[in-house]
Coordinates of C-alpha atoms in Angstrom, one line a residue:
Chain A
X1 CA 140.9 171.9 122.8
X2 CA 143.6 172.5 120.4
X3 CA 142.3 174.9 117.6
X4 CA 144.6 175.1 114.6
X5 CA 143.2 176.8 111.5
X6 CA 139.5 176.9 113.0
X7 CA 139.7 173.4 113.5
X8 CA 139.0 172.1 117.3
X9 CA 140.7 169.1 117.8
X10 CA 140.4 166.7 121.1
X11 CA 143.8 165.9 121.5
X12 CA 147.6 167.6 121.7
X13 CA 149.3 165.2 119.7
X14 CA 149.9 164.9 116.1
X15 CA 151.4 161.7 115.1
X16 CA 153.2 160.7 112.0
X17 CA 152.6 157.5 109.7
X18 CA 156.0 156.4 108.7
X19 CA 158.1 153.8 109.9
X20 CA 155.6 151.4 112.0
X21 CA 156.5 147.8 111.7
X22 CA 153.2 147.1 110.1
X23 CA 150.0 149.1 109.0
X24 CA 147.8 147.2 111.9
X25 CA 150.5 148.6 114.1
X26 CA 150.2 152.1 112.9
X27 CA 146.2 151.8 113.1
X28 CA 146.6 150.6 116.8
X29 CA 149.1 153.2 117.8
X30 CA 146.9 156.2 116.3
X31 CA 144.1 155.0 118.2
X32 CA 146.0 154.5 121.5
X33 CA 147.4 158.1 120.9
X34 CA 144.0 159.3 120.8
X35 CA 145.5 161.6 118.0
X36 CA 142.9 163.7 115.8
X37 CA 145.9 164.6 113.2
X38 CA 148.3 162.3 111.6
X39 CA 150.8 163.6 108.9
X40 CA 151.1 161.6 105.6
X41 CA 153.3 162.2 102.4
X42 CA 153.8 161.4 98.6
X43 CA 156.1 159.8 96.6
X44 CA 156.5 158.3 93.1
X45 CA 154.0 155.3 92.7
X46 CA 155.6 152.6 90.8
X47 CA 153.8 151.3 87.3
X48 CA 150.5 149.1 88.2
X49 CA 151.2 150.1 92.0
X50 CA 148.5 150.1 94.3
X51 CA 150.4 150.4 97.7
X52 CA 149.3 154.2 97.6
X53 CA 145.7 153.4 97.4
X54 CA 146.2 150.7 100.1
X55 CA 147.6 153.1 102.5
X56 CA 145.1 155.8 101.7
X57 CA 142.2 153.5 102.5
X58 CA 143.7 152.6 105.8
X59 CA 144.4 156.2 106.8
X60 CA 140.9 157.2 106.1
X61 CA 139.4 154.6 108.1
X62 CA 140.7 155.7 110.8
X63 CA 138.9 158.9 111.2
X64 CA 141.1 161.4 111.7
X65 CA 142.4 164.4 109.7
X66 CA 145.2 164.3 107.4
X67 CA 148.1 166.7 107.4
X68 CA 150.2 166.5 104.4
X69 CA 154.1 167.1 104.2
X70 CA 156.7 168.3 101.8
X71 CA 159.2 165.9 103.3
X72 CA 162.3 165.6 101.2
X73 CA 161.8 169.1 99.3
X74 CA 165.0 171.2 99.0
X75 CA 163.7 174.4 97.3
X76 CA 160.6 176.8 97.9
X77 CA 159.3 175.8 94.1
X78 CA 159.6 172.0 95.1
X79 CA 157.6 172.5 97.7
X80 CA 155.2 174.4 96.6
X81 CA 154.3 171.9 93.8
X82 CA 154.4 169.2 96.2
X83 CA 151.8 171.1 98.1
X84 CA 149.0 171.6 95.2
X85 CA 149.9 167.8 94.3
X86 CA 149.2 167.0 98.3
X87 CA 145.9 169.0 98.1
X88 CA 144.7 167.4 94.7
X89 CA 145.3 163.6 96.6
X90 CA 144.3 164.4 100.0
X91 CA 141.7 167.1 99.9
X92 CA 142.7 169.1 102.1
X93 CA 144.2 172.8 102.0
X94 CA 146.4 172.0 105.1
X95 CA 149.7 171.4 104.5
X96 CA 152.8 170.6 106.7
X97 CA 155.4 172.9 105.1
X98 CA 159.0 171.3 105.0
X99 CA 162.1 172.5 103.1
X100 CA 164.9 171.3 104.0
X101 CA 168.4 172.9 104.2
X102 CA 170.9 170.5 105.0
X103 CA 171.3 166.9 104.6
X104 CA 172.9 166.2 107.7
X105 CA 171.0 168.0 110.3
X106 CA 167.6 167.9 107.8
X107 CA 167.1 171.8 109.4
X108 CA 164.7 173.8 107.6
X109 CA 166.2 176.5 105.0
X110 CA 164.0 179.4 106.5
X111 CA 164.6 181.4 103.5
X112 CA 162.6 178.7 101.0
X113 CA 160.4 178.3 103.9
X114 CA 159.1 181.8 104.2
X115 CA 158.9 182.2 100.3
X116 CA 157.3 178.8 99.9
X117 CA 154.5 180.0 102.6
X118 CA 154.2 183.3 100.9
X119 CA 153.1 181.6 98.0
X120 CA 151.1 178.5 99.3
X121 CA 149.2 181.2 101.6
X122 CA 148.0 183.3 98.9
X123 CA 146.8 180.5 97.1
X124 CA 144.5 179.4 99.8
X125 CA 146.8 176.9 101.9
X126 CA 146.8 176.6 105.7
X127 CA 150.6 176.3 106.5
X128 CA 152.3 174.5 109.3
X129 CA 155.6 175.5 108.8
X130 CA 158.4 173.2 110.2
X131 CA 160.7 175.6 111.1
X132 CA 163.8 176.5 113.9
X133 CA 163.0 178.2 117.2
X134 CA 164.7 181.5 115.6
X135 CA 162.0 184.6 116.7
X136 CA 162.9 186.4 113.4
X137 CA 162.1 183.9 111.3
X138 CA 158.7 182.8 112.9
X139 CA 157.7 186.5 113.0
X140 CA 158.1 186.2 109.2
X141 CA 156.0 183.1 108.8
X142 CA 153.4 184.9 110.6
X143 CA 153.8 188.3 108.5
X144 CA 153.2 185.4 105.3
X145 CA 149.8 184.0 107.1
X146 CA 151.3 181.3 109.3
X147 CA 148.5 180.8 112.2
X148 CA 150.7 177.9 113.5
X149 CA 154.3 177.8 114.2
X150 CA 156.0 174.2 114.2
X151 CA 160.0 174.6 115.3
X152 CA 162.0 171.4 115.8
X153 CA 163.5 171.2 119.4
X154 CA 166.3 168.7 117.7
X155 CA 166.9 167.2 114.2
X156 CA 164.5 165.0 113.1
X157 CA 164.7 161.8 114.1
X158 CA 167.5 162.3 116.7
X159 CA 165.4 161.6 120.0
X160 CA 167.7 163.8 121.7
X161 CA 164.5 166.0 123.1
X162 CA 164.7 169.8 123.6
X163 CA 168.2 171.3 123.2
X164 CA 167.4 174.6 123.9
X165 CA 164.4 175.0 126.5
X166 CA 165.3 178.6 126.6
X167 CA 164.6 179.4 122.9
X168 CA 161.3 177.4 123.1
X169 CA 160.1 179.3 126.3
X170 CA 161.4 182.5 124.5
X171 CA 158.7 181.2 121.7
X172 CA 156.0 181.2 123.7
X173 CA 156.4 184.5 125.6
X174 CA 157.0 186.2 122.6
X175 CA 153.8 184.7 120.5
X176 CA 151.1 184.0 123.4
X177 CA 148.3 183.6 120.8
X178 CA 150.0 181.7 118.4
X179 CA 149.4 177.6 118.7
X180 CA 153.0 176.2 118.9
X181 CA 153.9 173.1 118.3
X182 CA 156.9 171.5 118.7
X183 CA 157.7 169.2 115.8
X184 CA 160.5 167.1 115.2
X185 CA 163.4 165.8 118.0
X186 CA 161.3 164.2 120.5
X187 CA 162.4 161.0 121.8
X188 CA 160.7 160.2 125.0
X189 CA 157.3 160.9 127.1
X190 CA 159.1 163.2 129.4
X191 CA 160.7 165.3 126.4
X192 CA 156.6 165.6 125.5
X193 CA 156.2 166.6 128.9
X194 CA 159.1 168.8 129.6
X195 CA 157.8 171.0 126.1
X196 CA 154.4 170.9 127.3
X197 CA 155.4 172.4 130.5
X198 CA 156.6 175.1 129.0
X199 CA 153.4 176.2 127.8
X200 CA 153.5 174.5 124.1
X201 CA 150.1 173.4 122.2
X202 CA 150.9 170.2 121.1
X203 CA 153.8 167.8 119.9
X204 CA 154.1 166.2 116.5
X205 CA 155.6 162.8 116.8
X206 CA 156.8 160.0 114.8
X207 CA 160.0 158.1 115.0
X208 CA 159.4 158.2 118.8
X209 CA 156.5 156.0 118.6
X210 CA 156.9 154.0 115.4
X211 CA 160.3 152.8 116.4
X212 CA 159.5 152.0 119.8
X213 CA 159.7 148.3 121.0
X214 CA 156.1 148.4 121.5
X215 CA 154.8 151.8 119.3
X216 CA 151.4 150.7 120.4
X217 CA 152.2 151.3 124.1
X218 CA 154.6 154.1 123.5
X219 CA 151.7 156.0 122.0
X220 CA 149.4 155.6 125.0
X221 CA 152.8 157.0 126.9
X222 CA 153.1 159.7 125.2
X223 CA 149.3 160.6 125.5
X224 CA 149.5 160.7 128.9
X225 CA 152.7 162.6 129.3
X226 CA 151.4 165.3 126.8
X227 CA 148.3 165.8 128.8
X228 CA 150.6 165.7 132.2
X229 CA 152.7 168.4 130.9
X230 CA 149.9 170.6 129.4
X231 CA 147.8 170.5 133.1
X232 CA 151.1 171.1 134.6
X233 CA 151.3 174.3 133.0
X234 CA 147.8 175.6 133.7
X235 CA 148.4 174.5 137.3
X236 CA 151.1 176.8 137.5
X237 CA 154.5 175.3 137.9
X238 CA 156.7 176.3 140.8
X239 CA 159.8 177.8 139.7
X240 CA 163.6 176.4 141.1
X241 CA 165.0 178.3 143.8
X242 CA 168.7 178.6 145.1
X243 CA 168.4 177.7 148.4
X244 CA 166.7 174.6 150.1
X245 CA 163.3 175.7 151.8
X246 CA 161.7 173.7 154.3
X247 CA 158.3 172.1 153.5
X248 CA 157.2 171.1 156.8
X249 CA 156.6 174.2 159.1
X250 CA 159.2 175.1 161.7
X251 CA 156.7 177.0 163.8
X252 CA 155.8 175.2 167.1
X253 CA 159.1 172.9 166.5
X254 CA 160.1 171.3 169.9
X255 CA 162.9 171.9 171.2
X256 CA 165.0 169.6 173.2
X257 CA 168.3 171.2 173.9
Chain B
X1 CA 158.2 160.1 71.9
X2 CA 160.8 160.0 74.7
X3 CA 159.8 161.2 78.2
X4 CA 161.1 161.1 81.8
X5 CA 158.4 159.4 84.1
X6 CA 159.3 159.6 87.9
X7 CA 163.0 160.2 86.9
X8 CA 163.0 157.0 84.0
X9 CA 163.4 157.3 80.7
X10 CA 160.4 156.2 78.8
X11 CA 159.6 155.6 75.2
X12 CA 155.7 155.9 74.7
X13 CA 153.0 156.0 72.2
X14 CA 150.6 158.0 74.2
X15 CA 150.2 161.6 73.3
X16 CA 148.3 162.8 76.3
X17 CA 148.9 162.3 80.2
X18 CA 145.8 160.5 80.4
X19 CA 146.8 158.0 77.9
X20 CA 150.2 158.1 79.1
X21 CA 148.8 156.6 82.5
X22 CA 147.1 153.8 81.0
X23 CA 149.7 153.1 78.6
X24 CA 152.3 152.6 81.7
X25 CA 149.7 150.6 83.6
X26 CA 149.3 153.7 86.1
X27 CA 145.3 153.7 87.8
X28 CA 143.8 154.8 90.3
X29 CA 141.9 158.0 92.0
X30 CA 144.9 158.5 94.1
X31 CA 147.2 159.4 91.9
X32 CA 148.7 163.2 91.6
X33 CA 150.6 164.1 88.7
X34 CA 152.8 166.9 87.5
X35 CA 154.2 168.2 84.1
X36 CA 157.3 169.9 83.9
X37 CA 156.9 170.6 87.6
X38 CA 153.4 172.0 87.9
X39 CA 150.3 170.1 88.9
X40 CA 147.9 168.8 86.0
X41 CA 144.6 168.0 88.0
X42 CA 143.1 164.9 87.2
X43 CA 140.2 166.4 85.2
X44 CA 142.6 168.1 82.9
X45 CA 144.9 164.3 82.0
X46 CA 142.6 164.1 78.9
X47 CA 143.7 167.7 77.3
X48 CA 147.2 168.0 78.6
X49 CA 149.5 167.1 75.7
X50 CA 152.7 165.5 75.7
X51 CA 155.9 166.8 74.2
X52 CA 159.1 165.3 73.8
X53 CA 161.4 165.8 76.7
X54 CA 158.9 166.3 78.9
X55 CA 159.2 165.4 82.5
X56 CA 156.3 163.7 84.5
X57 CA 155.7 162.5 87.8
X58 CA 153.1 160.1 89.5
X59 CA 153.0 160.3 93.0
X60 CA 150.7 158.7 95.3
X61 CA 149.8 158.7 98.9
X62 CA 152.2 157.5 101.6
X63 CA 153.3 157.1 105.1
X64 CA 155.1 160.6 106.3
X65 CA 156.0 162.0 109.2

């Protein structure tokens, strides 16, 4: 079980809802992934528009928890206002807090992020911060009251997989009791397995599933990889060795010369 | 009066946020509204008086990662 802000969840995979070929494929991918949490967003509605209502009906029919995001915000103030609007619409105090600091890399502006986290937590939000793997920043987020940390492992949508596994390993070692979720940068199931093998508690995926040739099949593949990585971590993984070590016992080996 | 609604200039007759939504053909329980960067709760739209130059945001659920 994964426990996030006191809520027990049966799956260690969180799934985004953007970029699927159709709403039906999104719904099937959610089911195939086994996820219990999907991310959603807010955008400007057009006059007379009904798209938002249709999408919200679909998400509610999936029977999973929603984690609204503040995607596209570039300042603490923008993110805080978006979060309060999301709470009103989606009826949850959970918020995936994104404050973007760079257009090209979509990396978080960690200074605005910490400020926004402080404000939102004072206002009763359960903040899921999209952050970097910087230990000092993550300590500040915990001091602000975050109970979950969500570092990127590579730029959003890049599909590069973990660029700095050592930093992720350090986070696991430094914050042994904090739920850690890799958010952003995963491209294939082996990437998800790799970060789960490091002891991460969950992964948050979107593009890697939604833009796959067959999103539903890829959602199922990621679900297996996440479980495999998690099981391996708990089973105790053999550390690499510098020299060969024979796996077949040498004692009792016949000598012919 | 002239307002900015979702980033576009609008000339409207409405004097409250609730009336503005009706005038511009917005409806639905899933909408979230803000005036000048501050959330206006759905139940407060009827008493939210608009003034010249207000910036109104009308948001709705959509797909997100």
